[in-house]
mmCIF file of C-alpha atoms in Angstrom:
data_model
loop_
_atom_site.group_PDB
_atom_site.id
_atom_site.type_symbol
_atom_site.label_atom_id
_atom_site.label_comp_id
_atom_site.label_asym_id
_atom_site.label_seq_id
_atom_site.Cartn_x
_atom_site.Cartn_y
_atom_site.Cartn_z
ATOM 1 C CA MET S 45 38.414 -19.530 -9.892
ATOM 2 C CA ALA S 46 39.647 -15.974 -9.374
ATOM 3 C CA GLU S 47 40.005 -15.381 -5.637
ATOM 4 C CA ASP S 48 39.337 -11.651 -6.086
ATOM 5 C CA ALA S 49 36.050 -12.283 -7.925
ATOM 6 C CA TYR S 50 33.049 -10.237 -6.729
ATOM 7 C CA LEU S 51 31.033 -13.292 -5.654
ATOM 8 C CA TYR S 52 34.026 -14.742 -3.790
ATOM 9 C CA ARG S 53 34.517 -11.725 -1.531
ATOM 10 C CA GLY S 54 34.464 -12.342 2.195
ATOM 11 C CA VAL S 55 35.663 -15.949 2.012
ATOM 12 C CA ASN S 56 38.020 -16.732 4.876
ATOM 13 C CA GLN S 57 39.243 -20.317 4.855
ATOM 14 C CA LEU S 58 39.779 -21.258 8.505
ATOM 15 C CA PRO S 59 42.873 -23.310 9.310
ATOM 16 C CA THR S 60 42.470 -26.585 11.199
ATOM 17 C CA MET S 61 44.665 -29.344 12.567
ATOM 18 C CA SER S 62 41.933 -31.906 11.904
ATOM 19 C CA SER S 63 42.590 -34.664 9.371
ATOM 20 C CA VAL S 64 38.862 -35.083 8.679
ATOM 21 C CA LEU S 65 36.020 -32.774 7.666
ATOM 22 C CA VAL S 66 35.099 -30.395 10.485
ATOM 23 C CA SER S 67 32.187 -27.986 10.264
ATOM 24 C CA SER S 68 29.965 -25.934 12.535
ATOM 25 C CA SER S 69 27.046 -27.884 11.016
ATOM 26 C CA LYS S 70 26.290 -31.252 12.588
ATOM 27 C CA TYR S 71 24.528 -32.176 9.348
ATOM 28 C CA LEU S 72 27.593 -31.526 7.205
ATOM 29 C CA ASN S 73 29.735 -33.404 9.719
ATOM 30 C CA SER S 74 27.711 -36.588 9.194
ATOM 31 C CA PRO S 75 29.244 -38.834 6.485
ATOM 32 C CA LYS S 76 26.023 -40.860 6.362
ATOM 33 C CA LEU S 77 23.896 -37.778 5.765
ATOM 34 C CA ARG S 78 26.295 -36.346 3.200
ATOM 35 C CA ASP S 79 26.085 -39.594 1.248
ATOM 36 C CA TRP S 80 22.294 -39.727 1.577
ATOM 37 C CA VAL S 81 21.858 -36.142 0.383
ATOM 38 C CA ALA S 82 24.176 -36.649 -2.583
ATOM 39 C CA ARG S 83 22.429 -39.829 -3.702
ATOM 40 C CA SER S 84 18.880 -38.686 -3.080
ATOM 41 C CA GLN S 85 19.390 -35.334 -4.793
ATOM 42 C CA LEU S 86 21.291 -36.550 -7.843
ATOM 43 C CA LYS S 87 19.988 -40.029 -8.683
ATOM 44 C CA LYS S 88 17.311 -40.855 -11.195
ATOM 45 C CA GLY S 89 14.176 -42.718 -10.275
ATOM 46 C CA GLY S 90 14.622 -46.467 -10.345
ATOM 47 C CA LEU S 91 12.694 -49.570 -9.387
ATOM 48 C CA ASP S 92 15.865 -50.997 -7.834
ATOM 49 C CA PHE S 93 15.736 -48.470 -4.968
ATOM 50 C CA PRO S 94 12.282 -46.893 -4.567
ATOM 51 C CA GLY S 95 11.525 -43.672 -2.760
ATOM 52 C CA PRO S 96 10.233 -45.181 0.517
ATOM 53 C CA ALA S 97 13.560 -46.985 0.934
ATOM 54 C CA GLU S 98 15.326 -43.616 0.779
ATOM 55 C CA MET S 99 13.237 -42.315 3.665
ATOM 56 C CA TYR S 100 13.737 -45.550 5.613
ATOM 57 C CA GLU S 101 17.483 -44.920 5.402
ATOM 58 C CA LEU S 102 17.139 -41.256 6.384
ATOM 59 C CA LEU S 103 15.230 -41.741 9.633
ATOM 60 C CA PRO S 104 18.009 -43.414 11.668
ATOM 61 C CA ILE S 105 20.593 -41.022 10.207
ATOM 62 C CA LEU S 106 18.654 -38.040 11.542
ATOM 63 C CA ASP S 107 18.051 -39.798 14.861
ATOM 64 C CA GLU S 108 21.821 -40.032 15.348
ATOM 65 C CA LEU S 109 22.016 -36.246 15.048
ATOM 66 C CA ARG S 110 19.102 -35.299 17.301
ATOM 67 C CA ASP S 111 19.343 -34.220 20.919
ATOM 68 C CA PHE S 112 16.212 -35.920 22.216
ATOM 69 C CA ASP S 113 16.503 -34.481 25.723
ATOM 70 C CA ARG S 114 16.602 -31.001 24.228
ATOM 71 C CA ILE S 115 13.585 -31.742 22.024
ATOM 72 C CA GLU S 116 11.592 -32.931 25.042
ATOM 73 C CA ALA S 117 12.503 -29.751 26.894
ATOM 74 C CA LEU S 118 11.351 -27.682 23.915
ATOM 75 C CA PHE S 119 7.987 -29.467 23.880
ATOM 76 C CA HIS S 120 7.531 -28.834 27.624
ATOM 77 C CA GLU S 121 8.417 -25.174 27.153
ATOM 78 C CA GLU S 122 6.005 -24.756 24.234
ATOM 79 C CA ARG S 123 3.161 -26.486 26.021
ATOM 80 C CA ARG S 124 3.266 -23.976 28.883
ATOM 81 C CA THR S 125 1.906 -21.270 26.569
ATOM 82 C CA ASN S 126 0.335 -23.285 23.751
ATOM 83 C CA ALA S 127 -2.970 -24.637 25.023
ATOM 84 C CA ARG S 128 -3.909 -26.342 21.773
ATOM 85 C CA LEU S 129 -0.679 -28.290 21.500
ATOM 86 C CA ASP S 130 -0.745 -29.057 25.224
ATOM 87 C CA GLN S 131 -4.217 -30.553 24.960
ATOM 88 C CA TRP S 132 -3.294 -32.625 21.881
ATOM 89 C CA ILE S 133 -0.158 -34.085 23.427
ATOM 90 C CA GLY S 134 -1.787 -34.427 26.827
ATOM 91 C CA GLU S 135 -4.602 -36.511 25.352
ATOM 92 C CA GLY S 136 -1.950 -38.672 23.693
ATOM 93 C CA PHE S 137 -4.367 -40.400 21.331
ATOM 94 C CA VAL S 138 -2.648 -43.153 19.346
ATOM 95 C CA SER S 139 -4.704 -45.327 17.053
ATOM 96 C CA SER S 140 -4.367 -49.054 16.430
ATOM 97 C CA TYR S 141 -6.519 -49.124 13.304
ATOM 98 C CA LYS S 142 -5.921 -51.655 10.565
ATOM 99 C CA LEU S 143 -6.691 -51.439 6.876
ATOM 100 C CA GLU S 144 -9.541 -53.917 7.169
ATOM 101 C CA ASP S 145 -11.292 -51.545 9.587
ATOM 102 C CA MET S 146 -12.121 -49.436 6.509
ATOM 103 C CA ALA S 147 -13.301 -52.283 4.287
ATOM 104 C CA ASP S 148 -17.022 -51.589 4.719
ATOM 105 C CA LEU S 149 -16.855 -47.807 4.344
ATOM 106 C CA PRO S 150 -18.386 -46.155 1.245
ATOM 107 C CA PRO S 151 -15.843 -46.133 -1.613
ATOM 108 C CA GLU S 152 -16.104 -42.332 -1.924
ATOM 109 C CA SER S 153 -15.468 -41.752 1.779
ATOM 110 C CA VAL S 154 -12.016 -40.783 3.051
ATOM 111 C CA GLY S 155 -11.489 -44.208 4.599
ATOM 112 C CA GLY S 156 -12.930 -45.942 1.563
ATOM 113 C CA ILE S 157 -10.577 -44.078 -0.753
ATOM 114 C CA LEU S 158 -7.577 -45.054 1.383
ATOM 115 C CA TYR S 159 -8.744 -48.658 1.532
ATOM 116 C CA GLY S 160 -9.111 -48.796 -2.251
ATOM 117 C CA ALA S 161 -5.730 -47.173 -2.860
ATOM 118 C CA CYS S 162 -3.927 -49.507 -0.459
ATOM 119 C CA LYS S 163 -5.548 -52.571 -1.970
ATOM 120 C CA ALA S 164 -4.843 -51.466 -5.542
ATOM 121 C CA GLY S 165 -1.232 -50.513 -4.860
ATOM 122 C CA ASN S 166 -0.470 -53.175 -2.257
ATOM 123 C CA TYR S 167 0.440 -50.444 0.234
ATOM 124 C CA GLY S 168 0.874 -50.971 3.947
ATOM 125 C CA LEU S 169 -0.418 -48.619 6.629
ATOM 126 C CA GLN S 170 2.377 -48.879 9.173
ATOM 127 C CA ILE S 171 4.733 -46.106 8.114
ATOM 128 C CA VAL S 172 5.736 -45.893 11.776
ATOM 129 C CA PRO S 173 5.397 -49.171 13.758
ATOM 130 C CA TRP S 174 2.504 -48.748 16.120
ATOM 131 C CA THR S 175 3.760 -48.856 19.705
ATOM 132 C CA GLN S 176 2.930 -46.782 22.754
ATOM 133 C CA PRO S 177 5.011 -43.578 22.558
ATOM 134 C CA GLN S 178 7.404 -43.029 25.442
ATOM 135 C CA SER S 179 8.067 -39.349 24.746
ATOM 136 C CA GLN S 180 6.397 -36.303 23.239
ATOM 137 C CA TRP S 181 8.669 -36.583 20.212
ATOM 138 C CA GLN S 182 7.690 -40.216 19.693
ATOM 139 C CA PHE S 183 4.019 -39.257 19.986
ATOM 140 C CA PHE S 184 4.385 -36.489 17.403
ATOM 141 C CA ASN S 185 6.045 -38.828 14.932
ATOM 142 C CA MET S 186 3.655 -41.691 15.628
ATOM 143 C CA ARG S 187 0.690 -39.502 14.755
ATOM 144 C CA ALA S 188 2.485 -38.089 11.728
ATOM 145 C CA GLY S 189 2.828 -41.614 10.408
ATOM 146 C CA GLN S 190 -0.776 -42.479 11.215
ATOM 147 C CA THR S 191 -2.238 -39.395 9.532
ATOM 148 C CA HIS S 192 0.093 -39.146 6.520
ATOM 149 C CA ASP S 193 -1.989 -41.165 4.049
ATOM 150 C CA PHE S 194 -5.121 -39.252 5.023
ATOM 151 C CA GLU S 195 -3.238 -35.999 4.414
ATOM 152 C CA HIS S 196 -2.585 -37.167 0.849
ATOM 153 C CA ILE S 197 -6.324 -37.535 0.301
ATOM 154 C CA LEU S 198 -7.456 -34.412 2.141
ATOM 155 C CA CYS S 199 -4.796 -32.161 0.582
ATOM 156 C CA GLY S 200 -5.551 -33.498 -2.905
ATOM 157 C CA GLY S 201 -2.243 -35.242 -3.608
ATOM 158 C CA GLY S 202 -2.277 -38.572 -5.376
ATOM 159 C CA PHE S 203 -0.558 -41.642 -3.985
ATOM 160 C CA ASN S 204 2.648 -41.014 -5.894
ATOM 161 C CA TYR S 205 5.831 -39.084 -5.253
ATOM 162 C CA LEU S 206 4.637 -35.822 -6.730
ATOM 163 C CA GLY S 207 1.561 -36.233 -4.567
ATOM 164 C CA GLU S 208 3.941 -36.301 -1.595
ATOM 165 C CA LEU S 209 4.678 -32.625 -2.193
ATOM 166 C CA LEU S 210 1.263 -31.546 -0.932
ATOM 167 C CA PRO S 211 1.474 -32.983 2.598
ATOM 168 C CA TYR S 212 5.168 -32.009 2.748
ATOM 169 C CA TRP S 213 4.457 -28.375 1.916
ATOM 170 C CA MET S 214 1.247 -28.281 3.928
ATOM 171 C CA ARG S 215 3.256 -29.162 7.034
ATOM 172 C CA LEU S 216 6.151 -26.859 6.151
ATOM 173 C CA ALA S 217 3.673 -23.975 5.829
ATOM 174 C CA SER S 218 1.594 -24.974 8.845
ATOM 175 C CA ILE S 219 3.804 -26.111 11.721
ATOM 176 C CA HIS S 220 5.190 -22.651 12.506
ATOM 177 C CA ARG S 221 1.679 -21.185 12.547
ATOM 178 C CA PHE S 222 0.694 -23.345 15.529
ATOM 179 C CA ILE S 223 4.027 -23.770 17.314
ATOM 180 C CA GLU S 224 5.845 -20.608 18.391
ATOM 181 C CA ASN S 225 9.217 -22.020 19.456
ATOM 182 C CA GLU S 226 11.400 -21.645 16.385
ATOM 183 C CA GLU S 227 13.931 -24.249 17.493
ATOM 184 C CA LEU S 228 11.186 -26.831 17.964
ATOM 185 C CA VAL S 229 9.679 -25.948 14.581
ATOM 186 C CA GLY S 230 13.089 -26.486 13.015
ATOM 187 C CA GLU S 231 13.472 -29.936 14.584
ATOM 188 C CA ILE S 232 10.018 -30.941 13.384
ATOM 189 C CA ASN S 233 10.630 -29.696 9.830
ATOM 190 C CA VAL S 234 14.007 -31.400 9.286
ATOM 191 C CA LEU S 235 12.532 -34.610 7.885
ATOM 192 C CA SER S 236 10.146 -32.775 5.582
ATOM 193 C CA ILE S 237 12.802 -30.494 4.134
ATOM 194 C CA PHE S 238 15.141 -33.371 3.300
ATOM 195 C CA GLY S 239 12.337 -35.516 1.913
ATOM 196 C CA MET S 240 10.919 -32.697 -0.179
ATOM 197 C CA THR S 241 14.071 -31.209 -1.698
ATOM 198 C CA ARG S 242 15.099 -34.462 -3.403
ATOM 199 C CA ILE S 243 11.874 -34.357 -5.409
ATOM 200 C CA LEU S 244 12.560 -30.807 -6.554
ATOM 201 C CA THR S 245 16.179 -31.402 -7.503
ATOM 202 C CA ARG S 246 15.675 -34.672 -9.349
ATOM 203 C CA SER S 247 12.699 -33.315 -11.269
ATOM 204 C CA VAL S 248 14.776 -30.407 -12.603
ATOM 205 C CA LEU S 249 17.887 -32.475 -13.297
ATOM 206 C CA HIS S 250 16.306 -35.501 -14.946
ATOM 207 C CA TYR S 251 12.636 -34.852 -15.761
ATOM 208 C CA PRO S 252 12.206 -31.135 -16.543
ATOM 209 C CA ALA S 253 8.924 -31.742 -18.362
ATOM 210 C CA ILE S 254 7.241 -32.573 -15.039
ATOM 211 C CA TRP S 255 8.503 -29.382 -13.351
ATOM 212 C CA PRO S 256 5.253 -27.417 -13.959
ATOM 213 C CA LYS S 257 3.349 -30.140 -12.112
ATOM 214 C CA VAL S 258 5.891 -29.979 -9.278
ATOM 215 C CA ILE S 259 5.263 -26.238 -8.978
ATOM 216 C CA GLU S 260 1.508 -26.775 -8.997
ATOM 217 C CA CYS S 261 1.753 -29.281 -6.151
ATOM 218 C CA ILE S 262 4.017 -26.982 -4.130
ATOM 219 C CA GLU S 263 1.708 -24.003 -4.599
ATOM 220 C CA HIS S 264 -1.344 -25.918 -3.446
ATOM 221 C CA GLY S 265 0.437 -27.473 -0.475
ATOM 222 C CA LEU S 266 1.609 -24.030 0.636
ATOM 223 C CA ALA S 267 -1.863 -22.554 0.204
ATOM 224 C CA ILE S 268 -3.431 -25.291 2.315
ATOM 225 C CA GLY S 269 -0.848 -24.961 5.075
ATOM 226 C CA ARG S 270 -1.174 -21.184 5.201
ATOM 227 C CA GLN S 271 -4.971 -21.106 5.362
ATOM 228 C CA SER S 272 -6.062 -24.239 7.194
ATOM 229 C CA GLY S 273 -6.206 -25.345 10.787
ATOM 230 C CA PRO S 274 -3.552 -27.701 12.190
ATOM 231 C CA ILE S 275 -4.342 -30.680 9.994
ATOM 232 C CA TRP S 276 -1.455 -32.590 11.566
ATOM 233 C CA MET S 277 -3.271 -32.573 14.915
ATOM 234 C CA ALA S 278 -6.521 -33.897 13.440
ATOM 235 C CA LYS S 279 -8.063 -37.147 14.649
ATOM 236 C CA MET S 280 -8.545 -38.672 11.220
ATOM 237 C CA GLU S 281 -10.350 -41.637 12.725
ATOM 238 C CA ASP S 282 -13.370 -39.375 13.279
ATOM 239 C CA ILE S 283 -13.783 -38.494 9.588
ATOM 240 C CA TRP S 284 -13.190 -41.840 7.826
ATOM 241 C CA HIS S 285 -16.864 -42.127 6.965
ATOM 242 C CA LEU S 286 -17.161 -38.634 5.450
ATOM 243 C CA SER S 287 -16.769 -37.647 1.836
ATOM 244 C CA VAL S 288 -13.625 -35.691 1.029
ATOM 245 C CA PRO S 289 -15.437 -32.307 0.796
ATOM 246 C CA ASP S 290 -17.253 -32.931 4.089
ATOM 247 C CA ALA S 291 -14.047 -34.066 5.798
ATOM 248 C CA ARG S 292 -12.205 -30.972 4.605
ATOM 249 C CA ALA S 293 -14.947 -28.776 6.018
ATOM 250 C CA ALA S 294 -15.001 -30.668 9.323
ATOM 251 C CA LEU S 295 -11.226 -30.306 9.770
ATOM 252 C CA ASP S 296 -10.979 -26.658 8.648
ATOM 253 C CA ILE S 297 -8.980 -27.535 5.528
ATOM 254 C CA VAL S 298 -9.004 -24.536 3.190
ATOM 255 C CA GLY S 299 -7.806 -24.303 -0.412
ATOM 256 C CA ALA S 300 -7.551 -28.017 -1.126
ATOM 257 C CA VAL S 301 -8.294 -29.313 -4.608
ATOM 258 C CA ASP S 302 -7.567 -32.695 -6.130
ATOM 259 C CA ILE S 303 -4.453 -32.596 -8.322
ATOM 260 C CA GLU S 304 -3.850 -35.255 -10.944
ATOM 261 C CA SER S 305 -0.162 -36.167 -10.957
ATOM 262 C CA GLU S 306 -0.151 -39.893 -11.642
ATOM 263 C CA SER S 307 1.798 -39.916 -14.910
ATOM 264 C CA GLU S 308 4.322 -37.359 -13.638
ATOM 265 C CA GLY S 309 4.764 -39.358 -10.449
ATOM 266 C CA LEU S 310 5.404 -42.550 -12.398
ATOM 267 C CA ILE S 311 8.030 -40.757 -14.483
ATOM 268 C CA TYR S 312 9.753 -39.506 -11.334
ATOM 269 C CA GLU S 313 9.814 -43.009 -9.856
ATOM 270 C CA GLY S 314 11.227 -44.528 -13.047
ATOM 271 C CA LYS S 315 8.061 -46.493 -13.803
ATOM 272 C CA LEU S 316 7.339 -44.696 -17.074
ATOM 273 C CA PRO S 317 9.801 -43.782 -19.843
ATOM 274 C CA TYR S 318 10.910 -40.190 -20.191
ATOM 275 C CA PRO S 319 10.025 -38.150 -22.106
ATOM 276 C CA LEU S 320 6.516 -39.498 -22.464
ATOM 277 C CA ALA S 321 5.829 -37.674 -25.738
ATOM 278 C CA LYS S 322 8.739 -39.286 -27.536
ATOM 279 C CA ALA S 323 7.902 -42.680 -26.106
ATOM 280 C CA ALA S 324 4.369 -42.354 -27.472
ATOM 281 C CA GLU S 325 5.630 -41.467 -30.945
#
């Protein structure tokens, strides 16, 4: 590499006495996170290590890097001027629902759709173990886990990893619209940005034929987040019995359409051969 190259201008390698990697970024300084990012961005889909296991690994890595006292202070600061967020956190509603609570709902209702999907795919509901939150941050994440599957349905994303892009991008386009503190928004969005970017990178690197569907999911997730109310604050338990169109109207969800991404999602996860066209021939 030519050190006088146009694109290399301005580089100033700082000297250090350290024998290990030192950076101004706490994320780059984390060996665990560096390894997670490298693997999650570059690997192919495989049944030996499914996507949920990647996120299970990521959560404690990020927790090691968070300043929870600072996050609590940011929530308190935001709540002083953000009546909507203050009311939501102040109410502190945490559900203890179980899958069987939806068993008798109409199959076309939001709860009925989730019940059918969980039964068909042998999915569990407890993304985040249901305990009483001891902090505002714990409450936020508890509700995020409890509403996530409903966000799939209401945003139109299937229960596959391309379908994940819709709730990811809905939140990434929505959080800053209803929370003013930029530092707090950044803390909230860290998980989503890491979880989302692996899908983009791996699709381009290994499965380029599914890239148009990736773009479609991103576009719709962004549109929903930009136009809708704060879906992530919604009490989903109140709309289980409603049809998807009625639930979207009740929760001020705008721009949502159902996107079919099942085959592309199975390719991404390594459950279908790639490319599909050649496999069919």
